[in-house]
Structure formats: C-alpha cells, structure tokens
Short mmCIF file of N, CA and C and ligand atoms in Angstrom, two decimals:
data_model
loop_
_atom_site.label_atom_id
_atom_site.label_comp_id
_atom_site.label_asym_id
_atom_site.label_seq_id
_atom_site.Cartn_x
_atom_site.Cartn_y
_atom_site.Cartn_z
N MET A 39 -88.20 138.70 90.02
CA MET A 39 -87.04 137.90 89.62
C MET A 39 -87.26 136.43 89.98
N LYS A 40 -86.97 135.61 89.08
CA LYS A 40 -87.14 134.18 89.35
C LYS A 40 -85.86 133.64 90.00
N ALA A 41 -86.03 132.49 90.56
CA ALA A 41 -84.90 131.86 91.25
C ALA A 41 -83.71 131.66 90.31
N SER A 42 -84.00 131.31 89.08
CA SER A 42 -82.90 131.04 88.14
C SER A 42 -82.10 132.31 87.85
N ARG A 43 -82.81 133.47 87.86
CA ARG A 43 -82.12 134.75 87.65
C ARG A 43 -81.16 135.04 88.80
N TYR A 44 -81.66 134.80 90.02
CA TYR A 44 -80.81 135.00 91.21
C TYR A 44 -79.56 134.14 91.10
N LEU A 45 -79.80 132.92 90.69
CA LEU A 45 -78.70 131.96 90.59
C LEU A 45 -77.66 132.44 89.58
N ARG A 46 -78.17 132.94 88.45
CA ARG A 46 -77.25 133.40 87.42
C ARG A 46 -76.43 134.61 87.92
N ALA A 47 -77.12 135.52 88.59
CA ALA A 47 -76.42 136.70 89.12
C ALA A 47 -75.35 136.28 90.13
N PHE A 48 -75.72 135.31 90.95
CA PHE A 48 -74.78 134.81 91.95
C PHE A 48 -73.56 134.17 91.28
N GLN A 49 -73.82 133.40 90.25
CA GLN A 49 -72.72 132.73 89.53
C GLN A 49 -71.79 133.76 88.90
N ALA A 50 -72.38 134.79 88.29
CA ALA A 50 -71.57 135.84 87.66
C ALA A 50 -70.68 136.52 88.70
N ALA A 51 -71.25 136.82 89.85
CA ALA A 51 -70.49 137.47 90.92
C ALA A 51 -69.36 136.56 91.39
N SER A 52 -69.64 135.27 91.49
CA SER A 52 -68.63 134.32 91.94
C SER A 52 -67.45 134.28 90.98
N ILE A 53 -67.76 134.34 89.69
CA ILE A 53 -66.70 134.30 88.68
C ILE A 53 -65.80 135.53 88.81
N VAL A 54 -66.40 136.69 89.02
CA VAL A 54 -65.61 137.92 89.18
C VAL A 54 -64.67 137.79 90.38
N ILE A 55 -65.20 137.26 91.48
CA ILE A 55 -64.37 137.11 92.69
C ILE A 55 -63.20 136.15 92.40
N ALA A 56 -63.51 135.05 91.72
CA ALA A 56 -62.48 134.06 91.43
C ALA A 56 -61.39 134.64 90.53
N MET A 57 -61.78 135.49 89.59
CA MET A 57 -60.81 136.05 88.66
C MET A 57 -59.93 137.11 89.33
N THR A 58 -60.54 137.89 90.22
CA THR A 58 -59.79 138.95 90.89
C THR A 58 -58.83 138.36 91.92
N GLY A 59 -59.34 137.44 92.69
CA GLY A 59 -58.52 136.79 93.71
C GLY A 59 -58.22 137.72 94.86
N PRO A 60 -57.62 137.18 95.90
CA PRO A 60 -57.27 138.04 97.04
C PRO A 60 -56.12 138.96 96.63
N ILE A 61 -56.14 140.14 97.16
CA ILE A 61 -55.07 141.11 96.83
C ILE A 61 -53.88 140.82 97.75
N THR A 62 -52.75 140.51 97.14
CA THR A 62 -51.57 140.19 97.94
C THR A 62 -50.62 141.39 97.96
N ALA A 63 -50.07 141.64 99.11
CA ALA A 63 -49.13 142.75 99.26
C ALA A 63 -47.81 142.38 98.58
N ALA A 64 -47.12 143.35 98.07
CA ALA A 64 -45.81 143.11 97.46
C ALA A 64 -44.85 142.69 98.57
N ARG A 65 -44.18 141.58 98.35
CA ARG A 65 -43.22 141.12 99.35
C ARG A 65 -42.12 140.32 98.67
N ALA A 66 -41.20 139.85 99.47
CA ALA A 66 -40.06 139.10 98.91
C ALA A 66 -40.57 137.81 98.27
N ASP A 67 -39.92 137.42 97.23
CA ASP A 67 -40.23 136.18 96.53
C ASP A 67 -39.10 135.21 96.84
N ILE A 68 -39.42 133.93 96.77
CA ILE A 68 -38.41 132.92 97.07
C ILE A 68 -37.24 133.01 96.07
N LYS A 69 -37.51 133.54 94.88
CA LYS A 69 -36.46 133.71 93.86
C LYS A 69 -35.46 134.82 94.23
N ASP A 70 -35.80 135.61 95.24
CA ASP A 70 -34.90 136.68 95.67
C ASP A 70 -33.81 136.17 96.62
N TYR A 71 -33.84 134.88 96.90
CA TYR A 71 -32.85 134.31 97.82
C TYR A 71 -31.88 133.42 97.06
N GLU A 72 -30.62 133.49 97.44
CA GLU A 72 -29.66 132.56 96.84
C GLU A 72 -28.49 132.32 97.79
N PHE A 73 -27.94 131.12 97.64
CA PHE A 73 -26.74 130.78 98.38
C PHE A 73 -25.53 131.27 97.60
N GLN A 74 -24.55 131.76 98.33
CA GLN A 74 -23.29 132.20 97.71
C GLN A 74 -22.14 131.61 98.49
N LEU A 75 -21.13 131.15 97.75
CA LEU A 75 -19.94 130.60 98.41
C LEU A 75 -19.13 131.73 99.02
N VAL A 76 -18.60 131.50 100.21
CA VAL A 76 -17.69 132.47 100.82
C VAL A 76 -16.34 132.38 100.09
N ASP A 77 -15.90 131.14 99.83
CA ASP A 77 -14.67 130.92 99.04
C ASP A 77 -14.98 129.97 97.89
N GLN A 78 -14.49 130.31 96.70
CA GLN A 78 -14.74 129.48 95.51
C GLN A 78 -13.82 128.27 95.45
N THR A 79 -12.71 128.35 96.17
CA THR A 79 -11.74 127.26 96.11
C THR A 79 -11.53 126.68 97.51
N ILE A 80 -11.07 125.43 97.53
CA ILE A 80 -10.84 124.73 98.79
C ILE A 80 -9.68 123.78 98.56
N GLN A 81 -9.04 123.40 99.62
CA GLN A 81 -7.94 122.44 99.55
C GLN A 81 -8.55 121.04 99.49
N ALA A 82 -8.12 120.21 98.55
CA ALA A 82 -8.62 118.84 98.50
C ALA A 82 -8.18 118.10 99.77
N GLY A 83 -8.97 117.13 100.19
CA GLY A 83 -8.62 116.35 101.37
C GLY A 83 -9.80 116.11 102.28
N ARG A 84 -9.51 115.55 103.43
CA ARG A 84 -10.56 115.16 104.38
C ARG A 84 -11.02 116.34 105.23
N ASP A 85 -12.28 116.26 105.65
CA ASP A 85 -12.86 117.18 106.65
C ASP A 85 -12.58 118.65 106.37
N LYS A 86 -12.91 119.08 105.18
CA LYS A 86 -12.76 120.49 104.83
C LYS A 86 -14.06 121.23 105.13
N ILE A 87 -13.94 122.50 105.48
CA ILE A 87 -15.12 123.29 105.81
C ILE A 87 -15.47 124.22 104.65
N ILE A 88 -16.70 124.10 104.21
CA ILE A 88 -17.24 124.98 103.17
C ILE A 88 -18.18 125.95 103.88
N ALA A 89 -18.07 127.23 103.56
CA ALA A 89 -19.01 128.21 104.12
C ALA A 89 -19.81 128.84 102.99
N VAL A 90 -21.12 128.94 103.19
CA VAL A 90 -21.98 129.62 102.22
C VAL A 90 -22.82 130.65 102.97
N LYS A 91 -23.19 131.67 102.24
CA LYS A 91 -24.09 132.68 102.80
C LYS A 91 -25.41 132.56 102.08
N LEU A 92 -26.49 132.67 102.81
CA LEU A 92 -27.80 132.75 102.17
C LEU A 92 -28.14 134.23 102.11
N MET A 93 -28.27 134.75 100.88
CA MET A 93 -28.49 136.18 100.70
C MET A 93 -29.89 136.48 100.18
N ASN A 94 -30.46 137.55 100.68
CA ASN A 94 -31.64 138.14 100.07
C ASN A 94 -31.10 139.14 99.05
N THR A 95 -31.22 138.82 97.78
CA THR A 95 -30.57 139.64 96.75
C THR A 95 -31.25 140.99 96.59
N LYS A 96 -32.48 141.13 97.09
CA LYS A 96 -33.16 142.43 97.01
C LYS A 96 -32.63 143.40 98.05
N THR A 97 -32.40 142.87 99.26
CA THR A 97 -31.93 143.74 100.34
C THR A 97 -30.41 143.70 100.48
N GLY A 98 -29.78 142.67 99.89
CA GLY A 98 -28.34 142.49 100.02
C GLY A 98 -27.93 142.02 101.41
N LYS A 99 -28.91 141.50 102.16
CA LYS A 99 -28.62 141.07 103.53
C LYS A 99 -28.62 139.55 103.66
N PRO A 100 -27.75 139.03 104.55
CA PRO A 100 -27.78 137.59 104.79
C PRO A 100 -29.05 137.18 105.55
N VAL A 101 -29.47 135.95 105.30
CA VAL A 101 -30.73 135.46 105.88
C VAL A 101 -30.41 134.35 106.86
N GLN A 102 -30.83 134.54 108.11
CA GLN A 102 -30.55 133.51 109.11
C GLN A 102 -31.75 132.59 109.32
N ASP A 103 -31.48 131.52 110.03
CA ASP A 103 -32.50 130.54 110.43
C ASP A 103 -33.20 129.84 109.27
N ALA A 104 -32.53 129.72 108.15
CA ALA A 104 -33.09 128.91 107.05
C ALA A 104 -32.95 127.44 107.43
N VAL A 105 -33.87 126.65 106.94
CA VAL A 105 -33.81 125.21 107.21
C VAL A 105 -33.29 124.53 105.94
N ILE A 106 -32.06 124.05 106.02
CA ILE A 106 -31.44 123.39 104.87
C ILE A 106 -31.79 121.90 104.95
N PHE A 107 -32.47 121.43 103.95
CA PHE A 107 -32.94 120.03 104.02
C PHE A 107 -32.39 119.17 102.89
N ALA A 108 -31.75 119.78 101.92
CA ALA A 108 -31.21 118.99 100.81
C ALA A 108 -29.79 119.44 100.54
N ILE A 109 -28.88 118.50 100.64
CA ILE A 109 -27.47 118.81 100.43
C ILE A 109 -26.86 117.68 99.60
N ARG A 110 -26.16 118.05 98.58
CA ARG A 110 -25.45 117.04 97.79
C ARG A 110 -24.16 117.67 97.27
N LEU A 111 -23.11 116.91 97.31
CA LEU A 111 -21.82 117.38 96.79
C LEU A 111 -21.28 116.30 95.86
N ASP A 112 -21.16 116.65 94.60
CA ASP A 112 -20.66 115.67 93.63
C ASP A 112 -19.79 116.38 92.58
N MET A 113 -19.19 115.58 91.71
CA MET A 113 -18.28 116.16 90.73
C MET A 113 -18.93 116.34 89.35
N ALA A 114 -20.21 116.62 89.33
CA ALA A 114 -20.93 116.84 88.06
C ALA A 114 -20.22 117.84 87.13
N PRO A 115 -19.66 118.93 87.64
CA PRO A 115 -19.02 119.89 86.71
C PRO A 115 -17.85 119.30 85.94
N ASP A 116 -17.26 118.22 86.46
CA ASP A 116 -16.17 117.56 85.74
C ASP A 116 -16.64 116.23 85.14
N GLY A 117 -17.94 116.11 84.93
CA GLY A 117 -18.50 114.91 84.29
C GLY A 117 -18.51 113.67 85.17
N MET A 118 -18.46 113.86 86.49
CA MET A 118 -18.46 112.71 87.42
C MET A 118 -19.59 112.87 88.42
N GLN A 119 -20.83 112.90 87.90
CA GLN A 119 -21.95 113.11 88.82
C GLN A 119 -22.13 111.95 89.81
N GLU A 120 -21.57 110.79 89.43
CA GLU A 120 -21.68 109.62 90.33
C GLU A 120 -20.65 109.70 91.47
N MET A 121 -19.72 110.63 91.37
CA MET A 121 -18.72 110.79 92.42
C MET A 121 -19.29 111.73 93.49
N VAL A 122 -19.95 111.12 94.45
CA VAL A 122 -20.64 111.88 95.50
C VAL A 122 -19.83 111.74 96.78
N THR A 123 -19.75 112.80 97.54
CA THR A 123 -19.01 112.73 98.80
C THR A 123 -19.93 113.07 99.95
N LYS A 124 -19.57 112.57 101.11
CA LYS A 124 -20.36 112.83 102.32
C LYS A 124 -20.22 114.29 102.71
N ILE A 125 -21.33 114.87 103.14
CA ILE A 125 -21.30 116.26 103.57
C ILE A 125 -22.24 116.43 104.75
N ALA A 126 -21.81 117.22 105.73
CA ALA A 126 -22.62 117.41 106.94
C ALA A 126 -22.70 118.88 107.29
N LEU A 127 -23.89 119.31 107.65
CA LEU A 127 -24.10 120.69 108.11
C LEU A 127 -23.50 120.84 109.50
N MET A 128 -22.74 121.90 109.71
CA MET A 128 -22.11 122.14 111.01
C MET A 128 -22.92 123.18 111.78
N PRO A 129 -23.02 123.01 113.08
CA PRO A 129 -23.75 124.02 113.86
C PRO A 129 -22.93 125.31 114.03
N GLY A 130 -23.60 126.35 114.42
CA GLY A 130 -22.91 127.60 114.77
C GLY A 130 -22.56 128.43 113.56
N GLY A 131 -21.64 129.35 113.76
CA GLY A 131 -21.24 130.26 112.69
C GLY A 131 -22.01 131.57 112.77
N GLU A 132 -21.62 132.48 111.94
CA GLU A 132 -22.26 133.80 111.91
C GLU A 132 -23.70 133.67 111.42
N PRO A 133 -24.59 134.56 111.86
CA PRO A 133 -25.96 134.53 111.35
C PRO A 133 -25.98 134.74 109.83
N GLY A 134 -26.68 133.85 109.13
CA GLY A 134 -26.77 133.96 107.68
C GLY A 134 -25.68 133.19 106.95
N THR A 135 -24.71 132.68 107.71
CA THR A 135 -23.65 131.85 107.13
C THR A 135 -23.87 130.41 107.58
N TYR A 136 -23.76 129.50 106.65
CA TYR A 136 -23.99 128.09 106.93
C TYR A 136 -22.73 127.34 106.55
N ARG A 137 -22.29 126.45 107.44
CA ARG A 137 -21.03 125.75 107.21
C ARG A 137 -21.26 124.25 107.08
N PHE A 138 -20.47 123.65 106.23
CA PHE A 138 -20.57 122.22 105.99
C PHE A 138 -19.19 121.60 106.07
N LYS A 139 -19.17 120.36 106.52
CA LYS A 139 -17.91 119.62 106.53
C LYS A 139 -17.99 118.54 105.46
N ALA A 140 -16.97 118.46 104.64
CA ALA A 140 -16.99 117.46 103.56
C ALA A 140 -15.57 117.02 103.24
N THR A 141 -15.50 115.85 102.64
CA THR A 141 -14.21 115.33 102.19
C THR A 141 -14.15 115.44 100.66
N PHE A 142 -13.13 116.14 100.21
CA PHE A 142 -12.90 116.28 98.77
C PHE A 142 -11.81 115.30 98.39
N GLY A 143 -12.22 114.15 97.89
CA GLY A 143 -11.27 113.06 97.63
C GLY A 143 -10.45 113.25 96.37
N MET A 144 -10.74 114.31 95.66
CA MET A 144 -10.08 114.51 94.37
C MET A 144 -10.05 115.99 94.04
N ALA A 145 -8.98 116.42 93.43
CA ALA A 145 -8.92 117.81 92.97
C ALA A 145 -9.82 117.95 91.77
N GLY A 146 -10.39 119.11 91.59
CA GLY A 146 -11.28 119.36 90.46
C GLY A 146 -12.49 120.15 90.89
N ARG A 147 -13.49 120.20 90.02
CA ARG A 147 -14.67 121.00 90.32
C ARG A 147 -15.78 120.14 90.92
N TRP A 148 -16.30 120.63 92.02
CA TRP A 148 -17.38 119.96 92.75
C TRP A 148 -18.61 120.86 92.74
N GLN A 149 -19.76 120.21 92.67
CA GLN A 149 -21.01 120.96 92.70
C GLN A 149 -21.72 120.73 94.03
N LEU A 150 -21.98 121.85 94.71
CA LEU A 150 -22.74 121.79 95.96
C LEU A 150 -24.18 122.19 95.63
N SER A 151 -25.10 121.24 95.82
CA SER A 151 -26.52 121.50 95.58
C SER A 151 -27.21 121.67 96.93
N LEU A 152 -27.91 122.77 97.09
CA LEU A 152 -28.59 123.05 98.36
C LEU A 152 -30.06 123.34 98.13
N GLY A 153 -30.88 122.85 99.05
CA GLY A 153 -32.30 123.18 99.07
C GLY A 153 -32.63 123.68 100.46
N ALA A 154 -33.39 124.75 100.55
CA ALA A 154 -33.67 125.33 101.86
C ALA A 154 -35.02 126.01 101.90
N LYS A 155 -35.55 126.08 103.11
CA LYS A 155 -36.77 126.83 103.39
C LYS A 155 -36.38 128.08 104.17
N VAL A 156 -36.97 129.20 103.79
CA VAL A 156 -36.72 130.46 104.47
C VAL A 156 -37.95 130.77 105.33
N GLN A 157 -37.71 131.24 106.54
CA GLN A 157 -38.81 131.58 107.46
C GLN A 157 -39.73 132.60 106.80
N GLY A 158 -41.02 132.31 106.81
CA GLY A 158 -42.01 133.26 106.32
C GLY A 158 -42.19 133.29 104.82
N GLU A 159 -41.48 132.40 104.09
CA GLU A 159 -41.61 132.37 102.64
C GLU A 159 -42.12 131.00 102.20
N THR A 160 -42.93 131.01 101.16
CA THR A 160 -43.34 129.73 100.60
C THR A 160 -42.36 129.38 99.49
N GLY A 161 -42.27 128.11 99.20
CA GLY A 161 -41.35 127.66 98.16
C GLY A 161 -40.00 127.29 98.73
N THR A 162 -39.11 126.93 97.84
CA THR A 162 -37.81 126.39 98.22
C THR A 162 -36.71 127.16 97.50
N VAL A 163 -35.67 127.47 98.25
CA VAL A 163 -34.48 128.06 97.63
C VAL A 163 -33.65 126.90 97.12
N GLU A 164 -33.29 126.93 95.86
CA GLU A 164 -32.43 125.88 95.31
C GLU A 164 -31.24 126.53 94.64
N SER A 165 -30.06 126.14 95.07
CA SER A 165 -28.85 126.70 94.49
C SER A 165 -27.87 125.59 94.15
N LYS A 166 -27.16 125.78 93.08
CA LYS A 166 -26.06 124.88 92.71
C LYS A 166 -24.80 125.72 92.61
N LEU A 167 -23.81 125.37 93.40
CA LEU A 167 -22.59 126.17 93.48
C LEU A 167 -21.40 125.28 93.10
N VAL A 168 -20.46 125.88 92.42
CA VAL A 168 -19.28 125.11 92.00
C VAL A 168 -18.06 125.54 92.83
N ILE A 169 -17.46 124.55 93.45
CA ILE A 169 -16.27 124.76 94.29
C ILE A 169 -15.11 124.03 93.60
N THR A 170 -13.99 124.69 93.52
CA THR A 170 -12.81 124.04 92.95
C THR A 170 -11.91 123.57 94.07
N ALA A 171 -11.68 122.25 94.09
CA ALA A 171 -10.76 121.68 95.07
C ALA A 171 -9.37 121.61 94.44
N GLN A 172 -8.39 122.14 95.18
CA GLN A 172 -7.02 122.18 94.68
C GLN A 172 -6.14 121.24 95.46
N LYS A 173 -5.10 120.73 94.81
CA LYS A 173 -4.16 119.82 95.48
C LYS A 173 -3.29 120.57 96.45
CU1 CU B 101 -13.82 112.92 90.47
#
C-alpha cells in the first residue's frame, strides 16, 4: 500500500466519524421548558407582584434555580410596545416560582418577556406572557 492509499483510507474513516457524530443520550430539550403565569390578571397600579412558574412541560414539574437574565414588560399586545415599565425580580418564593415587582401605569394588556438559563441545559428559555391589568 502506498502512502496515498493510507491517506485516502484515513480520510474516508474520518468522514464516517464526522457524519455519525457522538451518540447523545435522550434528555430534556430547552424547548420543554416554559414560563406560565400564576394569575393572568392583575390590578393596575404601583408595585404589583407578578408570579410565574417555570415548568418542565415533559415532567409537569416546576424548575428551580433558573437564571433569569432578560425581563421586559411593555404594552405590545395593545399596540404600545414603546410603553415599557420598570420590573424587578424579587428574591424568595416557592421553588420553581419566580416573582417580579412592577408598576402597571395603565389598564390593558401587558406583555412580559422573559429569558432564562436552566441548570444543566444548553440554550435559552424564552417566553412571552400576556397579563391583563384591570382598574
Ligand atoms: Cu399603554
């Protein structure tokens, strides 16, 4: 066998390995997680508490210790995406439940956009939830 033959055989083997890839075990996907509102409605006004649960939709169990890094609350559902309100993550609460304090300056529909990392999962959970603020 000449050197070029060895090289060709090696290249062919490399291609097979690249196509097969490492075998990954079946596990949860980041798409299996979602935020859910505890209450769909809230009283309009200052310093209201919103509670959301982060659920693993495959197991039906709440997920604790997620790192929430993106939060936005605006009135996009009522065509006022520029109407953004301050929102802050509150410490404590039940495991798997995350609480935020926000001021709802106007009655109507508000969109809560959340981005989070789940322990042991790659990717980002992104949810958009609509809360109705009532007078
Ligand atoms: Cu508004």
